[in-house]
Short mmCIF file of C-alpha atoms and ligand atoms in Angstrom, two decimals:
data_model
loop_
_atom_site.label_atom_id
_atom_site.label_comp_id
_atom_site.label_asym_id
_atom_site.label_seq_id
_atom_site.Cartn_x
_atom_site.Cartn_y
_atom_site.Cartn_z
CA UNK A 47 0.00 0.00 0.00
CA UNK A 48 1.56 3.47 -0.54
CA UNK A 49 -0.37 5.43 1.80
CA UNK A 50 -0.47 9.73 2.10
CA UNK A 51 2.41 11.38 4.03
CA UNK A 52 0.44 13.53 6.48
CA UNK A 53 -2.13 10.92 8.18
CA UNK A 54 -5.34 11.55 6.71
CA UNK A 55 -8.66 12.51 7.31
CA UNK A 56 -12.16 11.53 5.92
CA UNK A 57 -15.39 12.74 6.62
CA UNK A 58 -18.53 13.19 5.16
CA UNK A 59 -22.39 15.26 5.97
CA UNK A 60 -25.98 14.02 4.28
CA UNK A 61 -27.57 16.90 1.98
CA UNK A 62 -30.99 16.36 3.30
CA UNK A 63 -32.14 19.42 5.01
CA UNK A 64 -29.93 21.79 6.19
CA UNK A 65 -27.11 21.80 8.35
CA UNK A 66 -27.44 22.94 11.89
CA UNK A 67 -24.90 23.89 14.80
CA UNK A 68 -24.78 20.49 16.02
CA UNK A 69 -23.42 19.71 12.52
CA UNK A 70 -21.29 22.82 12.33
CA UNK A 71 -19.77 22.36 15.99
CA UNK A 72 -19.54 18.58 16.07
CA UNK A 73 -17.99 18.14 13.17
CA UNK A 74 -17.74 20.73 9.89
CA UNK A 75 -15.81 23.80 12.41
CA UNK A 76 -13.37 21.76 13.37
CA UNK A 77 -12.94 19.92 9.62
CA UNK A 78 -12.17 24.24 8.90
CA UNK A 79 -9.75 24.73 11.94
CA UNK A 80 -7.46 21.12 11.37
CA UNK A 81 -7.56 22.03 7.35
CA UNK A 82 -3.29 22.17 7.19
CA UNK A 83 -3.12 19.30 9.76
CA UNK A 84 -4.30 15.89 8.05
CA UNK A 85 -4.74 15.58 4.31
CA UNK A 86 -8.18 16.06 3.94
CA UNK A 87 -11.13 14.41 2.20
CA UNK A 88 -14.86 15.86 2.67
CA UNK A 89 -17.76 14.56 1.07
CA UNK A 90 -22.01 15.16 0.48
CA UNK A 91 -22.97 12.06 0.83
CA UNK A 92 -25.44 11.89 -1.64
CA UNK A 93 -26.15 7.96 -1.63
CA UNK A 94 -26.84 7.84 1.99
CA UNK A 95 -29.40 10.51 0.99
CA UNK A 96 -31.90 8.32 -0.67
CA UNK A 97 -32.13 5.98 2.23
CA UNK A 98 -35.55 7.61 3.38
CA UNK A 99 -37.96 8.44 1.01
CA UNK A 100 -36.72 11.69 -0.93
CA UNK A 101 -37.92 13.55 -3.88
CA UNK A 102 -35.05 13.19 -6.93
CA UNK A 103 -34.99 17.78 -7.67
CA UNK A 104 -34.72 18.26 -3.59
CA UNK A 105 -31.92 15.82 -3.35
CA UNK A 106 -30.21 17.80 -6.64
CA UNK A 107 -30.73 20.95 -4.96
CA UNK A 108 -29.75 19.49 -1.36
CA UNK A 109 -26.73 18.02 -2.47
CA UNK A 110 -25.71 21.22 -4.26
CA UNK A 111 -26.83 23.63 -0.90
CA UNK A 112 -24.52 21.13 1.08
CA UNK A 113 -21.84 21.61 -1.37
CA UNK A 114 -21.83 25.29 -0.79
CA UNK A 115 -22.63 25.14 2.94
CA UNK A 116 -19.16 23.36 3.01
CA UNK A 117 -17.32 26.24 1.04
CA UNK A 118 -19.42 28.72 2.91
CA UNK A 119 -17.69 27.52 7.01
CA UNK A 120 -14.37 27.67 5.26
CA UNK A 121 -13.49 24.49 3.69
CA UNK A 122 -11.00 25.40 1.07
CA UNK A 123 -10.86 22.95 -2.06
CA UNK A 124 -7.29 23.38 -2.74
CA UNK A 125 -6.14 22.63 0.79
CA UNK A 126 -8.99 19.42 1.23
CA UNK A 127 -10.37 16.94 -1.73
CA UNK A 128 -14.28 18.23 -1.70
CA UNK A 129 -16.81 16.27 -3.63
CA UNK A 130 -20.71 14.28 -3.84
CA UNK A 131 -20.47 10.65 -3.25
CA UNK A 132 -21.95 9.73 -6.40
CA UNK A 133 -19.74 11.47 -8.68
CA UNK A 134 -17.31 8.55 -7.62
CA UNK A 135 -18.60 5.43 -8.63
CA UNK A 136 -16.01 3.20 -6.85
CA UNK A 137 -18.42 4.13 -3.68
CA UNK A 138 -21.30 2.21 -4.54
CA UNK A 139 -18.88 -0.43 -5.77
CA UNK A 140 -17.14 -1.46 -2.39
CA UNK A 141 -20.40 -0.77 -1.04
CA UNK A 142 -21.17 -4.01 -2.20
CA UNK A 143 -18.12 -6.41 -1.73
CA UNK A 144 -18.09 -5.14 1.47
CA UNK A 145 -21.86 -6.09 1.86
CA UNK A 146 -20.58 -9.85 0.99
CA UNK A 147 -18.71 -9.90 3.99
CA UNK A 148 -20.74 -8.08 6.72
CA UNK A 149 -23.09 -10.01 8.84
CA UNK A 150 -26.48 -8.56 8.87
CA UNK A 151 -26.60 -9.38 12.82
CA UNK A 152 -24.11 -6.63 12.89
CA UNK A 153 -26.30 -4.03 10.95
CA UNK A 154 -28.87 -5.01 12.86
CA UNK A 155 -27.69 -3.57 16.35
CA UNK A 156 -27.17 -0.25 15.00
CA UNK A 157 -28.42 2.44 17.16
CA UNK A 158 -29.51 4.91 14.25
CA UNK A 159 -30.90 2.01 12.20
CA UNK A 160 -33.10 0.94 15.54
CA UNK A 161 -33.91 4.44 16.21
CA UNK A 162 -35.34 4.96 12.70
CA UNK A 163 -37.06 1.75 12.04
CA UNK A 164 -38.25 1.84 15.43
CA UNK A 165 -39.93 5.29 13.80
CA UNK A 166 -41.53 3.53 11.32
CA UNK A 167 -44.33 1.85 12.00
CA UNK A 168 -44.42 0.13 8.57
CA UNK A 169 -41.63 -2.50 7.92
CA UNK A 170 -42.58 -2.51 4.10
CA UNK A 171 -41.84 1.29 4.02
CA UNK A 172 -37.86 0.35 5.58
CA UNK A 173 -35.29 0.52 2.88
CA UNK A 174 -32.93 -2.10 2.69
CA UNK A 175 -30.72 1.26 2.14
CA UNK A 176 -31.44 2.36 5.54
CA UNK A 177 -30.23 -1.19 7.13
CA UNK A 178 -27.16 -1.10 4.31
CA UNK A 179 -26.20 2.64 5.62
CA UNK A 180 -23.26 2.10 7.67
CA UNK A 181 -21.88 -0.80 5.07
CA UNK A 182 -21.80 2.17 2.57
CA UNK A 183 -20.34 4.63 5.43
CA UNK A 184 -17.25 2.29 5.84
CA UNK A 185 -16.91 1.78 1.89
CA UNK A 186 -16.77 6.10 2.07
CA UNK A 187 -13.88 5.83 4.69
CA UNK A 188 -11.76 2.81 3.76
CA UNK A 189 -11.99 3.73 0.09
CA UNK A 190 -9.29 6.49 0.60
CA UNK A 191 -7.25 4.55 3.02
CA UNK A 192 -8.22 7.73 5.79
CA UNK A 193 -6.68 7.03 9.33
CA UNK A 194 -8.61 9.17 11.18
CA UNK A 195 -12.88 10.04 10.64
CA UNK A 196 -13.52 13.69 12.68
CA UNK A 197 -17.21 12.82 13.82
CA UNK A 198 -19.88 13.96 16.32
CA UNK A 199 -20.76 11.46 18.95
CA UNK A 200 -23.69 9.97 17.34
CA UNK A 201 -21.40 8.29 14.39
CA UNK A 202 -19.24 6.87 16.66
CA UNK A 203 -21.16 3.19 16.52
CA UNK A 204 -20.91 3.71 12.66
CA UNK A 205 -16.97 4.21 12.71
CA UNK A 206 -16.24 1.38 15.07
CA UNK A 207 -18.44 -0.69 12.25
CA UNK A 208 -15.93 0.26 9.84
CA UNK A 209 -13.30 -1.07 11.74
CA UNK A 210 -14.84 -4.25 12.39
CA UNK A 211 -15.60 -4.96 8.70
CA UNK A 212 -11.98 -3.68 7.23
CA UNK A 213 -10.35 -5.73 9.94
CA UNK A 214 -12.47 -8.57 8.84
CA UNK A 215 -11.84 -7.97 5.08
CA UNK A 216 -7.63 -8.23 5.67
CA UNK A 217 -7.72 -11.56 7.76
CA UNK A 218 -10.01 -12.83 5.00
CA UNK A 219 -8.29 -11.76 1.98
CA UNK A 220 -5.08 -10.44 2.97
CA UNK A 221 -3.98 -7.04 4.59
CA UNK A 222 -5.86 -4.60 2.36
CA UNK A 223 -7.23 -1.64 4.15
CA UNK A 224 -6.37 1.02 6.61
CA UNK A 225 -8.46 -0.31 9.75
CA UNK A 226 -9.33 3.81 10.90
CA UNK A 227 -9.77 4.98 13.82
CA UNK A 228 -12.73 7.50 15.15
CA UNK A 229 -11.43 11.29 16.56
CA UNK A 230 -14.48 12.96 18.31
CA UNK A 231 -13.81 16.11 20.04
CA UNK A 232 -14.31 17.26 24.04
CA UNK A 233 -17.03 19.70 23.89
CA UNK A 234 -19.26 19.63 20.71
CA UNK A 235 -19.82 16.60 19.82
CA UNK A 236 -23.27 16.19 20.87
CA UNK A 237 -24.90 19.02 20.74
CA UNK A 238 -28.79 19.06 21.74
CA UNK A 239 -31.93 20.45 21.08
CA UNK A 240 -32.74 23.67 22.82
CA UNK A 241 -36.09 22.97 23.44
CA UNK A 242 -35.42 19.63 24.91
CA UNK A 243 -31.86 19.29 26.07
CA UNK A 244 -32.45 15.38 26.18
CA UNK A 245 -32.95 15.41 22.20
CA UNK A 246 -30.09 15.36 20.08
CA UNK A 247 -30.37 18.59 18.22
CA UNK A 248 -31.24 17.01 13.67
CA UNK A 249 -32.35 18.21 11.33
CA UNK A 250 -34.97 15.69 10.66
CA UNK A 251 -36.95 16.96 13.61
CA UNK A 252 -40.08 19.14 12.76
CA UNK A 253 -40.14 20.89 16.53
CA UNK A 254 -39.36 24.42 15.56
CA UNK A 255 -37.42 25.61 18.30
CA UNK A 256 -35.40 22.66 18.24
CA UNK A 257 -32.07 23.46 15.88
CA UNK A 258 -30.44 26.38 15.17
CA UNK A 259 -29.57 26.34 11.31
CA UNK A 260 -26.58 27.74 9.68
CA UNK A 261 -29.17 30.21 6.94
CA UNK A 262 -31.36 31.46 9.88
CA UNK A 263 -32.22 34.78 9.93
CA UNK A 264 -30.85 36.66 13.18
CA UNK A 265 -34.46 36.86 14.35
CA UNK A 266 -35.04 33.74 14.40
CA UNK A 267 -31.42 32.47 16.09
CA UNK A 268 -32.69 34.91 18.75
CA UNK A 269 -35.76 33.87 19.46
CA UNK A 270 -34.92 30.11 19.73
CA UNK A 271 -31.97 31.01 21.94
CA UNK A 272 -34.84 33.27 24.27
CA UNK A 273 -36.76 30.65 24.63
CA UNK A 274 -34.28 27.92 25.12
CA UNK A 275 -35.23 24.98 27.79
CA UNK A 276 -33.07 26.02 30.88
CA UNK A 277 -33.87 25.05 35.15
CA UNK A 278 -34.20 27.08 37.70
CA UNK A 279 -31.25 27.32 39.53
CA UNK A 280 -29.48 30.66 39.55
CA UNK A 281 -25.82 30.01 39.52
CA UNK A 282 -24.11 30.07 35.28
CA UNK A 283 -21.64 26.61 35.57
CA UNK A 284 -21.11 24.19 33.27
CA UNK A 285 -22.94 20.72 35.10
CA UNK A 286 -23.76 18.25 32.95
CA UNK A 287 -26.76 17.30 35.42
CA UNK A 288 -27.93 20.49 34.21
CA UNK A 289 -28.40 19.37 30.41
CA UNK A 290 -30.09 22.84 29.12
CA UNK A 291 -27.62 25.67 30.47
CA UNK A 292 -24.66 22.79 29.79
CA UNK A 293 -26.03 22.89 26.03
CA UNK A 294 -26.02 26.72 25.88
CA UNK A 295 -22.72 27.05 27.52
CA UNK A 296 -21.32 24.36 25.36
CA UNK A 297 -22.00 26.29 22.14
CA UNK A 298 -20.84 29.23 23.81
CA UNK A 299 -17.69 27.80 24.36
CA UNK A 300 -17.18 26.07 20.62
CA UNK A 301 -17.86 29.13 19.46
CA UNK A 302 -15.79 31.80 21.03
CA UNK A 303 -12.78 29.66 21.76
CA UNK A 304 -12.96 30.94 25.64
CA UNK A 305 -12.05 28.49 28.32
CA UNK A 306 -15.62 27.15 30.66
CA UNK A 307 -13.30 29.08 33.73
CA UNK A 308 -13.57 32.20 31.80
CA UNK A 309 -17.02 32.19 30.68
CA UNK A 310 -18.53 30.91 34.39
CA UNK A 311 -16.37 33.97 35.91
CA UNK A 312 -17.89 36.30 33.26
CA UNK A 313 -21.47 35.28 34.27
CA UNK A 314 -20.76 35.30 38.15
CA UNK A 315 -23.78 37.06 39.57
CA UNK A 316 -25.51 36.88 36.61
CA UNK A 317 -28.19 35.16 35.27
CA UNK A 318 -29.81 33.70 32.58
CA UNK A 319 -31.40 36.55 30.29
CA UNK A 320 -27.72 37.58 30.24
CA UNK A 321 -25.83 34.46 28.77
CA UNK A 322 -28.99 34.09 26.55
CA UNK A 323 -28.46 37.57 25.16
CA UNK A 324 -24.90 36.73 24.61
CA UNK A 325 -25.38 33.43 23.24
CA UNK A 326 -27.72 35.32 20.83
CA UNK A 327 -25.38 37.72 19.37
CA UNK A 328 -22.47 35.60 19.52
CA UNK A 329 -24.09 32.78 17.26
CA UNK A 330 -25.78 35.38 15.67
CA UNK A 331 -22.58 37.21 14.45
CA UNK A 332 -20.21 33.88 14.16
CA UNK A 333 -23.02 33.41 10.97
CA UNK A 334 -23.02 36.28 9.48
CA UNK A 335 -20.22 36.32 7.46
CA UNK A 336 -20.83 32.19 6.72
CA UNK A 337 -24.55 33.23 5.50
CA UNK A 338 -22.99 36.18 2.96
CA UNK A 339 -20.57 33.56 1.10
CA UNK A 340 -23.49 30.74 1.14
CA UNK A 341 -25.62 33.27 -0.77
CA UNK A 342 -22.92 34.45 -3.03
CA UNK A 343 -22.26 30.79 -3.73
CA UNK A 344 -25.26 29.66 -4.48
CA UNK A 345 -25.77 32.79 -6.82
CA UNK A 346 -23.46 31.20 -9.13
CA UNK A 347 -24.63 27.30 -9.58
CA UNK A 348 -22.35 26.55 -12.51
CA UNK A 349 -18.89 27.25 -10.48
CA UNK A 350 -20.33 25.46 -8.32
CA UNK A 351 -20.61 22.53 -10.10
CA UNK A 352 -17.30 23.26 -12.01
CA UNK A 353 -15.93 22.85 -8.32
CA UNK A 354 -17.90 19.98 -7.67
CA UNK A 355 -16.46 18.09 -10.48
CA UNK A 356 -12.92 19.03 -10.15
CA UNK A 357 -13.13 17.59 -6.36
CA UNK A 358 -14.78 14.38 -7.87
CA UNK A 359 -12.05 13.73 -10.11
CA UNK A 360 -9.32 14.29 -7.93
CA UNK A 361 -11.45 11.77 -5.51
CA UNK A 362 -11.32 9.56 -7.87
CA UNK A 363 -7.67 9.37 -8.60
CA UNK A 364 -7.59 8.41 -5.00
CA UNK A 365 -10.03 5.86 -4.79
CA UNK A 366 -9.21 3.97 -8.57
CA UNK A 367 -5.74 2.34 -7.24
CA UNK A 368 -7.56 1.50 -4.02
CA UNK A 369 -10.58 -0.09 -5.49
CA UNK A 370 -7.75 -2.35 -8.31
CA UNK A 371 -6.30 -3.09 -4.98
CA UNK A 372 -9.82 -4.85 -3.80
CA UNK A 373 -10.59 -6.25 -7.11
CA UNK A 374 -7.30 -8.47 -7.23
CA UNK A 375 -8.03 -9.27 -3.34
CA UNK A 376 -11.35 -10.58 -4.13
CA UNK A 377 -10.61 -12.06 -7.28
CA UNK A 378 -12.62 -10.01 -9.91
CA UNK A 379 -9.02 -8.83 -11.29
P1 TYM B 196 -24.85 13.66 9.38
O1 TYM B 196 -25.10 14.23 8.03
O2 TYM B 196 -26.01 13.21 10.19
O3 TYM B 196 -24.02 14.66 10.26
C1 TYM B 196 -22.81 15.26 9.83
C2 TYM B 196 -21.87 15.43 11.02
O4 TYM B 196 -22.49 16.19 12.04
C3 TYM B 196 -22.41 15.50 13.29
N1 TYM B 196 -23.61 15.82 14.10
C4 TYM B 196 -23.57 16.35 15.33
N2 TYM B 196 -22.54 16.71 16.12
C5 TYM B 196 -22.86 17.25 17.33
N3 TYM B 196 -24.12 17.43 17.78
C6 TYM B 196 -25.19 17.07 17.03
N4 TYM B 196 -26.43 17.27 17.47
C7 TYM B 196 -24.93 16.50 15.74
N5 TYM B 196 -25.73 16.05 14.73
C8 TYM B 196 -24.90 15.64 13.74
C9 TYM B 196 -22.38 14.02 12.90
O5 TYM B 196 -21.84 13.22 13.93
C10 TYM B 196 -21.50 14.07 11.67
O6 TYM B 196 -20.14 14.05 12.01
N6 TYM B 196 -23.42 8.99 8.47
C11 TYM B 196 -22.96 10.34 8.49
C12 TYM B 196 -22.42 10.82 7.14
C13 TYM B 196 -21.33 9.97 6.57
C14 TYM B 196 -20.00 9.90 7.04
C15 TYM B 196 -19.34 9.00 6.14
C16 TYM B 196 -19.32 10.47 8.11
C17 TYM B 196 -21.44 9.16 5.47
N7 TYM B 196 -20.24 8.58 5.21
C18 TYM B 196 -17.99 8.69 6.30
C19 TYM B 196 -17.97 10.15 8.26
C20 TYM B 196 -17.32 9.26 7.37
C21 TYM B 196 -24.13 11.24 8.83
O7 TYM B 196 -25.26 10.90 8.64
O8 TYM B 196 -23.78 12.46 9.26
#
């Protein structure tokens, strides 16, 4: 295997909807900050968006909106390999050797897949796709022989999956792939909902005061933050008993780069309305300038697909010798 000098990195977001500050904090902010320290690969993962039932224009549009969300927090395509899952064929391709050697028992215990078939009252309307997802996830990862997958807390499970069936694919048929290994970060990576701190915050959820996305208008990021869930206790520390203020702090932190000692003796004798206020116009100002080069973006759709197809070739000139390598593993070469 020749494998890339600085270790690297691979990670990737789903189109559908748009992306919220659980997605920006967990994962795509620090993707941005650790841009010169891993060689990077980023992805829209465009496949694992027709897992639930989609409409075929939204997922076009989506895909594209997630592209430029992605340029928009500061992910620079000639310092990282940007790209849609699709435009690399060699995806869906592993996808399915790999599904030749992964136990469906395994699938099966999946948190996410029990959560959302659990939501579905109909098992005729559950996609094989949506038991398949994480076989695909590990094809996205081991395809580029990445070391290391930057991930909120909630694709952990999914990660250590890939590990389990690339470890299992090199005792079968010889040492093949980079087994890699999940990096989630301290504070961040599970950011909740502020109406319910005991939610995950998603952007799947309908609740309206739930997520904060990245194209809300200030307005709006205020009055969610206002009427975030909180107790009613007086004193401002970071307590993970306390699951609402914890949340709020947490972003506060992620976002202004203070330490929690800093920010509790800032808020010393005061109280909620306060750090609320704050929160407000620090999220609300952190956006700003990410919400100008979104719009400019998408004001231009061909450049963006110019840029979308450069990534996917140079993607591809990563994942070709990788996939021969399988093919002569497995015996199809
Ligand atoms: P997705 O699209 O659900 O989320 C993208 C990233 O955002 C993180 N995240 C969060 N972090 C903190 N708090 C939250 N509330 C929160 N919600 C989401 C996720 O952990 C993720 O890092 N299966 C993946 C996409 C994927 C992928 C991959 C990731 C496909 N192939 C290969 C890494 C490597 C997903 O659905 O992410």
């Amino acid at each position: 295997m020749s494998l890339p000098a600085r270790p690297r990195t691979f990670s990737g977001i789903k189109p559908t909807g748009v992306a919220h500050l659980g997605n920006y904090l967990g994962a795509m902010k620090r993707w941005v900050d650790e841009q010169d320290e891993y060689d990077n690969i980023y992805c829209v993962v465009d496949l694992h968006g027709m897992t639930e039932p989609f409409d075929p224009a939204e997922l076009r549009r989506e895909t594209r909106g997630m592209f430029a969300t992605l340029l928009a927090v500061g992910l620079d395509p000639d310092r990282c390999v940007l790209f849609a899952q699709s435009h690399v064929h060699e995806h869906a391709e592993l996808c399915w050797i790999l599904n030749c050697i992964t136990p469906v028992g395994w699938l099966e215990r999946m948190t996410q897949f029990k959560d959302k078939s659990r939501k579905q009252s109909d098992r005729e309307r559950i996609s094989a796709g949506l038991l398949d997802y994480p076989v695909l996830m590990a094809a996205d990862i081991i395809l580029y022989d990445a070391h290391v997958v930057p991930v909120g807390e909630d694709q952990k499970q999914h990660v250590e999956l890939t590990r389990d069936i690339a470890a299992r694919f090199n005792r079968v048929f010889g040492d093949t792939f980079v087994v890699p290994e999940p990096r989630i970060q301290e504070a961040g990576a599970r950011i909740m909902g502020l109406d319910d701190p005991t939610r995950k915050m998603s952007k799947s959820d309908d609740a309206p005061n739930r997520s904060i996305f990245i194209t809300d208008e200030p307005d709006a990021i205020r009055r969610k933050i206002a009427r975030a869930a909180t107790d009613s206790r007086r004193e401002i520390r970071f307590d993970p008993e306390r699951a609402g203020l914890f949340n709020l702090l947490t972003i506060l932190q992620v976002i202004t780069n203070d330490s929690n000692d800093a920010i509790e003796r800032r808020y010393e004798g005061k109280g909620y309305g306060d750090l609320k206020r704050d929160l407000a116009d620090a999220v609300v100002a952190h956006l700003a300038p990410i919400q100008e080069r979104y719009r400019s973006l998408m004001a231009n759709p061909d450049d963006l697909d110019r840029e979308m197809a450069r990534g996917a070739e140079r993607a591809a000139a990563i994942a070709r010798p990788v996939m021969a390598r399988v093919r002569k593993a497995v015996g199809l070469a």
